[in-house]
PDB file of C-alpha atoms in Angstrom:
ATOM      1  CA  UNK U  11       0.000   0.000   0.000  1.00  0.00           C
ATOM      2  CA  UNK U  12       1.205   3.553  -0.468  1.00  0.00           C
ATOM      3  CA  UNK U  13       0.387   6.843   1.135  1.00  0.00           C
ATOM      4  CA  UNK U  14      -0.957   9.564  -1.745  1.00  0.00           C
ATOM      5  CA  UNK U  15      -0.038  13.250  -2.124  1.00  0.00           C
ATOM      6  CA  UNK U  16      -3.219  14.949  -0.678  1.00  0.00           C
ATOM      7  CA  UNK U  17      -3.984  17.670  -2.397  1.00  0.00           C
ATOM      8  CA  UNK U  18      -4.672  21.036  -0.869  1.00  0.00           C
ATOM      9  CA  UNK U  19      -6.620  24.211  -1.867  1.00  0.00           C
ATOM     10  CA  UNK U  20      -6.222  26.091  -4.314  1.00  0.00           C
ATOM     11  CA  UNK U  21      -4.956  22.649  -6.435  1.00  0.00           C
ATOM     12  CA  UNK U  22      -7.392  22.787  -9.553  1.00  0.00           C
ATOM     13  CA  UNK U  23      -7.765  18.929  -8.823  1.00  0.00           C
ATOM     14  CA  UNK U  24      -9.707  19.529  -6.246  1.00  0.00           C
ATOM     15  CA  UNK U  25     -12.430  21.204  -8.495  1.00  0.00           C
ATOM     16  CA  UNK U  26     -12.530  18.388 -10.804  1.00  0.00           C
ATOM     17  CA  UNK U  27     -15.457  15.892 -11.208  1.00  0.00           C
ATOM     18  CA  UNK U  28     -15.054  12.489 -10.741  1.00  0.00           C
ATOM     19  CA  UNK U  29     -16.450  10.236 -13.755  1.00  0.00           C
ATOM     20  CA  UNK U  30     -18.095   7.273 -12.585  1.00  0.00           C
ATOM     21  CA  UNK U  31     -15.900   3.388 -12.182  1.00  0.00           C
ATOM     22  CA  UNK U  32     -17.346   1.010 -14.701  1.00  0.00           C
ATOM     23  CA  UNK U  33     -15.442  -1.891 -13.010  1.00  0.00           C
ATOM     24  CA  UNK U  34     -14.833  -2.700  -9.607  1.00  0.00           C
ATOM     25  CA  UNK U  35     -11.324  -4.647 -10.462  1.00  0.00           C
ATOM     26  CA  UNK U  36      -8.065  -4.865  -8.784  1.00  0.00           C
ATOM     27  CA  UNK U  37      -6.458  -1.381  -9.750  1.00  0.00           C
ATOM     28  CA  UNK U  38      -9.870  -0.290  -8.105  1.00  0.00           C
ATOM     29  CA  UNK U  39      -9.213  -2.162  -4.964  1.00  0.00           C
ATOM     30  CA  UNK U  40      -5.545  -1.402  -4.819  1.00  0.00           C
ATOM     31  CA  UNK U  41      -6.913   2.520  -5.242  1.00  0.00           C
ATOM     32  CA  UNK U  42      -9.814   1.936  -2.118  1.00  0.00           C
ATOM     33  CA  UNK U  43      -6.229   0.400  -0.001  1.00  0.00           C
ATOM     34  CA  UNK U  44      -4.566   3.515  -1.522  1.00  0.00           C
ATOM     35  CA  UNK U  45      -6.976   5.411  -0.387  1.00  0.00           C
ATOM     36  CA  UNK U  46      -7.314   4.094   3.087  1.00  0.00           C
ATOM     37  CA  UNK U  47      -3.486   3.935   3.927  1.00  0.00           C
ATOM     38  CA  UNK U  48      -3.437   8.110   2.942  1.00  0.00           C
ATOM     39  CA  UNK U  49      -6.334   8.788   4.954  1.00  0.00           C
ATOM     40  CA  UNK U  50      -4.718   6.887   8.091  1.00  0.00           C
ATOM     41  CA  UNK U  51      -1.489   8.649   7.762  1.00  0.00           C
ATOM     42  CA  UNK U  52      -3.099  11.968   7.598  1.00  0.00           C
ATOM     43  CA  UNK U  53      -5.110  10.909  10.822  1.00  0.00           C
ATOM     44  CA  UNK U  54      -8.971  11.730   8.500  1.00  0.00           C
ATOM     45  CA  UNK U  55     -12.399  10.138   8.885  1.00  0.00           C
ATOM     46  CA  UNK U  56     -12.610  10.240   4.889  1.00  0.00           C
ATOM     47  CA  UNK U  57     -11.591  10.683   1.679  1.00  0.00           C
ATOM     48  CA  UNK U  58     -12.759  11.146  -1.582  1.00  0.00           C
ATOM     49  CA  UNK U  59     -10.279  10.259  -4.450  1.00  0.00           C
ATOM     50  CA  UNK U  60     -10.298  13.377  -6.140  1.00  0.00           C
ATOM     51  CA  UNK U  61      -8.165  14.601  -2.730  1.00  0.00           C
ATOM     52  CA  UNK U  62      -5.123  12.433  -4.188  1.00  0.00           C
ATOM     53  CA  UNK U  63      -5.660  13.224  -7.604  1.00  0.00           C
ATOM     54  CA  UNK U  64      -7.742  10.275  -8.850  1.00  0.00           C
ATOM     55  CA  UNK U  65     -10.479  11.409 -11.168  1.00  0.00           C
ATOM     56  CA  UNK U  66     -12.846   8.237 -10.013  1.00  0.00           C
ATOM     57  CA  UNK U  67     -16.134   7.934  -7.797  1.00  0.00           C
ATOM     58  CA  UNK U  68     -14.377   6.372  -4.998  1.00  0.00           C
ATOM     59  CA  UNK U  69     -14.315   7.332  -1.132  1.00  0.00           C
ATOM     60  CA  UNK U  70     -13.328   5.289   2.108  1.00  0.00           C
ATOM     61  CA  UNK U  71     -14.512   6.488   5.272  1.00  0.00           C
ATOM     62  CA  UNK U  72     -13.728   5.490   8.852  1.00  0.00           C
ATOM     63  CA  UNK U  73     -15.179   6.998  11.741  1.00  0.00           C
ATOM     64  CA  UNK U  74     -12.772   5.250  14.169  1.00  0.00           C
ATOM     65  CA  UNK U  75     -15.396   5.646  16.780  1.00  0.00           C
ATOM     66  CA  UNK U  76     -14.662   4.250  20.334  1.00  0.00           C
ATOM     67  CA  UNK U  77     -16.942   1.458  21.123  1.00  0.00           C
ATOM     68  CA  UNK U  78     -17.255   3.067  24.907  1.00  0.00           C
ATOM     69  CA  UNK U  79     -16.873   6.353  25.951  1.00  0.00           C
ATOM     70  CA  UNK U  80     -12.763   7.692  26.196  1.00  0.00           C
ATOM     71  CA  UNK U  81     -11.787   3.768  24.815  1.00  0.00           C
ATOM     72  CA  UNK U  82      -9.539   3.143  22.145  1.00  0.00           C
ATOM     73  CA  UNK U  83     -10.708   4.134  18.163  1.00  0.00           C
ATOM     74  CA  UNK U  84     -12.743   0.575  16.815  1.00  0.00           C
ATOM     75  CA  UNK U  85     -11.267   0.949  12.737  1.00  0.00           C
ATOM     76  CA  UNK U  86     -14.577  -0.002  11.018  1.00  0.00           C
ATOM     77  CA  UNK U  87     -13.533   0.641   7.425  1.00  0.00           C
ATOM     78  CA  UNK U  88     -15.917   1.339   4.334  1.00  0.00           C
ATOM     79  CA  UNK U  89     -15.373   1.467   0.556  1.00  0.00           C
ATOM     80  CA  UNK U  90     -18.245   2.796  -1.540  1.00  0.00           C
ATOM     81  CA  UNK U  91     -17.847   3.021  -5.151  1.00  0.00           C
ATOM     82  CA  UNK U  92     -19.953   4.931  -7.232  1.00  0.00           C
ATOM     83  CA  UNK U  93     -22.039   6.590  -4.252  1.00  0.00           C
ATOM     84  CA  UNK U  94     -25.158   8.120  -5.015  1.00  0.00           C
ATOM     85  CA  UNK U  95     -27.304  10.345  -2.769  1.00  0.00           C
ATOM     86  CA  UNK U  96     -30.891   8.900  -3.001  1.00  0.00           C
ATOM     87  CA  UNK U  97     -32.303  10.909  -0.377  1.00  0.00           C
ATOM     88  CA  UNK U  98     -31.825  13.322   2.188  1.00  0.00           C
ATOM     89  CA  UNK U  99     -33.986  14.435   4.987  1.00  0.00           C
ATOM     90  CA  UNK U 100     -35.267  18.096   5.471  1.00  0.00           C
ATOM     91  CA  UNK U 101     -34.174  18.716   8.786  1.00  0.00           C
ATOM     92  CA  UNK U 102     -30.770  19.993   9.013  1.00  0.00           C
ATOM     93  CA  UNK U 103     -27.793  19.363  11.368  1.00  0.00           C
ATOM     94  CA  UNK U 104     -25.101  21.611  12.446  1.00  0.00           C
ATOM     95  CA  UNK U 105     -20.990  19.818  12.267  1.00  0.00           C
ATOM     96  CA  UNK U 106     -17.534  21.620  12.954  1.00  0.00           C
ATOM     97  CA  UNK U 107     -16.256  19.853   9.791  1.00  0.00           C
ATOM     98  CA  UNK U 108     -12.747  19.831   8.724  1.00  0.00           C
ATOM     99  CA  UNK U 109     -10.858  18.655   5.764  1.00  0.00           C
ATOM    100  CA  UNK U 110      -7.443  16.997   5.083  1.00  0.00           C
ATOM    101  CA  UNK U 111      -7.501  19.325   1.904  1.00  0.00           C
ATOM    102  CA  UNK U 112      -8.180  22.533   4.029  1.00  0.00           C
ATOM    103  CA  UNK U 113      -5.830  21.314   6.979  1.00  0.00           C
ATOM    104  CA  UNK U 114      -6.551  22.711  10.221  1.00  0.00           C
ATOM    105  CA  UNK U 115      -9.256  24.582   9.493  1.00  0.00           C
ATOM    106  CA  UNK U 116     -12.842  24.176  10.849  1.00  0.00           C
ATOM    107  CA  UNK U 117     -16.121  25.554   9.960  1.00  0.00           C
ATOM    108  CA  UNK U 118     -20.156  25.004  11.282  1.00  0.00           C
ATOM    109  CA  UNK U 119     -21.427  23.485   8.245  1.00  0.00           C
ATOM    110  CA  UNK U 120     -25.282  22.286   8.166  1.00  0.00           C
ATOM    111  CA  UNK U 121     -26.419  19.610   6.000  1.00  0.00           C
ATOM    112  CA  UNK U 122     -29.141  17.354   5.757  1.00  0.00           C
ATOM    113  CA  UNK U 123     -29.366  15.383   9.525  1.00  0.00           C
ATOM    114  CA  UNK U 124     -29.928  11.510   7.351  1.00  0.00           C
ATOM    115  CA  UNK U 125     -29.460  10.468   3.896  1.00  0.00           C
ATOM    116  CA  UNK U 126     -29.961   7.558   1.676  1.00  0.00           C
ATOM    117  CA  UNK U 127     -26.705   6.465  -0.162  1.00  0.00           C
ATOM    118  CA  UNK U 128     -26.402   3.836  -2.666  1.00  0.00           C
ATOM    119  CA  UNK U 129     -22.989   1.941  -3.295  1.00  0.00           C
ATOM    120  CA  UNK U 130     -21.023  -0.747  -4.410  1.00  0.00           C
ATOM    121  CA  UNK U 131     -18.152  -1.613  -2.201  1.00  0.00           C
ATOM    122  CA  UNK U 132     -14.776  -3.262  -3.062  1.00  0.00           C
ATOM    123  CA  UNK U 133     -16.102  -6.218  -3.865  1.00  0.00           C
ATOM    124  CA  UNK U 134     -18.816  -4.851  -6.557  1.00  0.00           C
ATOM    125  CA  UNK U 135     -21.454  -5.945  -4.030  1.00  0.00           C
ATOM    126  CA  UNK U 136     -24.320  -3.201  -4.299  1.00  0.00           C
ATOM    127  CA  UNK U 137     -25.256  -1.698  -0.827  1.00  0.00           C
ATOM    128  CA  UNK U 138     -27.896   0.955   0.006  1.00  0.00           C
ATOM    129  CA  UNK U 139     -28.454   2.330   3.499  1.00  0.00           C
ATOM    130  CA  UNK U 140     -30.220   5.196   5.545  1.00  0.00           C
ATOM    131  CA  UNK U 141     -27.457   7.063   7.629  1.00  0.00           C
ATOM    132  CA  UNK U 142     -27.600   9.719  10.437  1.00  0.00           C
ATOM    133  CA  UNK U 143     -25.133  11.100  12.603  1.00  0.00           C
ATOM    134  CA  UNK U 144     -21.865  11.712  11.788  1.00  0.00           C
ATOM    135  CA  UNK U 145     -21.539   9.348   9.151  1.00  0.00           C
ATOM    136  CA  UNK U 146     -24.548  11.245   7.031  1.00  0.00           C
ATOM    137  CA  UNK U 147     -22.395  14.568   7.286  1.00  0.00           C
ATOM    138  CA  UNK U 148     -18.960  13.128   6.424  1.00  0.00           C
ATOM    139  CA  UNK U 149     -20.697  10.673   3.106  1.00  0.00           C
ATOM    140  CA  UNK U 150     -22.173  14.429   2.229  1.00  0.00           C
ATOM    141  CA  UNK U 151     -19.205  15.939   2.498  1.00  0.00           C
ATOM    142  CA  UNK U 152     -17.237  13.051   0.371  1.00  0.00           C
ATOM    143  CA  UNK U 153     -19.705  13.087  -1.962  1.00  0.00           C
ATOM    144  CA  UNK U 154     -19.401  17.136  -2.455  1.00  0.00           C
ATOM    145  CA  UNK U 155     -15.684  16.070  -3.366  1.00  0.00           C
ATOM    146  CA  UNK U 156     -16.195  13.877  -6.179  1.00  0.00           C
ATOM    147  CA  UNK U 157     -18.301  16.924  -7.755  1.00  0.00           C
ATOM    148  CA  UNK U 158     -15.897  19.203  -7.011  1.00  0.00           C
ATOM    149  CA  UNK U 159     -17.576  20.971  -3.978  1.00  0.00           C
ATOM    150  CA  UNK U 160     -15.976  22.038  -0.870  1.00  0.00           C
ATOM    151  CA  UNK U 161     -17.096  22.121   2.843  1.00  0.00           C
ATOM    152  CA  UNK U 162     -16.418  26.172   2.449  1.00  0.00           C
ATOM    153  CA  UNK U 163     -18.159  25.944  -0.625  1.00  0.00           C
ATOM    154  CA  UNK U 164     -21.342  25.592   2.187  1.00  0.00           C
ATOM    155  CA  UNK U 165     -20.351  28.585   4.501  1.00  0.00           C
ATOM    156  CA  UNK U 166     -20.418  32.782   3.875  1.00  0.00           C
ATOM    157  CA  UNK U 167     -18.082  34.041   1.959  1.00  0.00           C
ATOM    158  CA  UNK U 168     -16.785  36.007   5.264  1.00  0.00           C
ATOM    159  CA  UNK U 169     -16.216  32.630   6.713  1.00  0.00           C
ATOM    160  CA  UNK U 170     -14.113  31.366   3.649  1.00  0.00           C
ATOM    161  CA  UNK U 171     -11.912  34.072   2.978  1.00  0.00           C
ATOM    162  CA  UNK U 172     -11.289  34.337   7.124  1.00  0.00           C
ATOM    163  CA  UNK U 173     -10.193  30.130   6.811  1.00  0.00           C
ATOM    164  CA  UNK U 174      -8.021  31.030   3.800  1.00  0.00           C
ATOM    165  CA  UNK U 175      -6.199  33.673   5.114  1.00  0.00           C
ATOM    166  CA  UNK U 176      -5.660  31.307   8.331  1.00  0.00           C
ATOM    167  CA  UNK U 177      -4.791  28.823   6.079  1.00  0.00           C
ATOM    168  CA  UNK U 178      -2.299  31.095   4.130  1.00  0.00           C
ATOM    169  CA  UNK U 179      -0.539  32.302   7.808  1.00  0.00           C
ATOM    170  CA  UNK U 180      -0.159  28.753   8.714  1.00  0.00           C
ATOM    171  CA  UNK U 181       1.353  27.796   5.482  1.00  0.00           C
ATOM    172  CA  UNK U 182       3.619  30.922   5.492  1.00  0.00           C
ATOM    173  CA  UNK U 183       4.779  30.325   9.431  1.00  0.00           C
ATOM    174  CA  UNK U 184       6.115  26.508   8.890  1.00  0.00           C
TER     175      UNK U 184
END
């Protein structure tokens, strides 16, 4: 497995729209380990392939939630390929989200509170399932990524240029 070069904003790449996989075949898997190995390094929940430069509908997520409260992170890895938004509910929630292209920044971003995602995993095995919580706001936010949408992209432009010029300080002071 090998660790990617995330990208970070303003990288073009991160703009782009990822085409959909037609296959779910070994380069694919060896992408979704890829994928997972980068994300682990760089200490994320998720990450969309278009973050390392891969121009394909693929995202891993892993909450790494503790199983009990202030216990060790339980890895509970998923793969979707091809994920589609079927549904998502009207009420809203409210999440300090982050992103390992926008590092060390953090903004209140509200999205839909549950969703209905379709997927195949790494496998090709089709999988469709309601999700709340946490996991609805970071497949939303994964999802924005393979169409080229950012979590800033959801905040006031105030907000956005206030992250980026954090953003720019940090980058300037290491």
């Amino acid at each position: 497995m090998t660790v990617l070069t995330i990208l970070e904003v303003p990288d073009p790449g991160l703009r782009a729209v990822a085409a959909p996989v037609s296959e779910v075949d070994a380069s694919i898997r060896t992408m979704l380990a890829d994928m997972f190995e980068t994300m682990y390094a760089a200490r994320g929940i998720g990450l969309a392939a278009t973050q390392v430069g891969i121009e394909k509908r693929l995202v891993v997520i892993d909450l790494q939630e503790p199983e009990e409260e202030g216990g060790e992170p339980v890895r509970k890895p998923v793969a979707f390929v091809n994920p589609e938004l079927l549904w998502v509910s009207d009420e809203m929630a409210v999440y300090n989200e982050g992103c390992l292209s926008i590092p060390e920044q953090y903004a209140e971003v509200a999205r839909p509170a549950r969703c209905r995602v379709k997927w195949l995993d790494g496998d090709a095995k089709p999988h469709e399932e309601e999700m709340d919580g946490l996991m609805a706001t970071c497949i939303q936010h994964e999802i924005d990524h393979l169409n080229g949408v950012l979590f800033t992209d959801h905040i006031s432009r105030l907000k956005r240029d206030m992250i980026m010029k954090k953003l720019a300080k940090a980058r300037k002071a290491a």
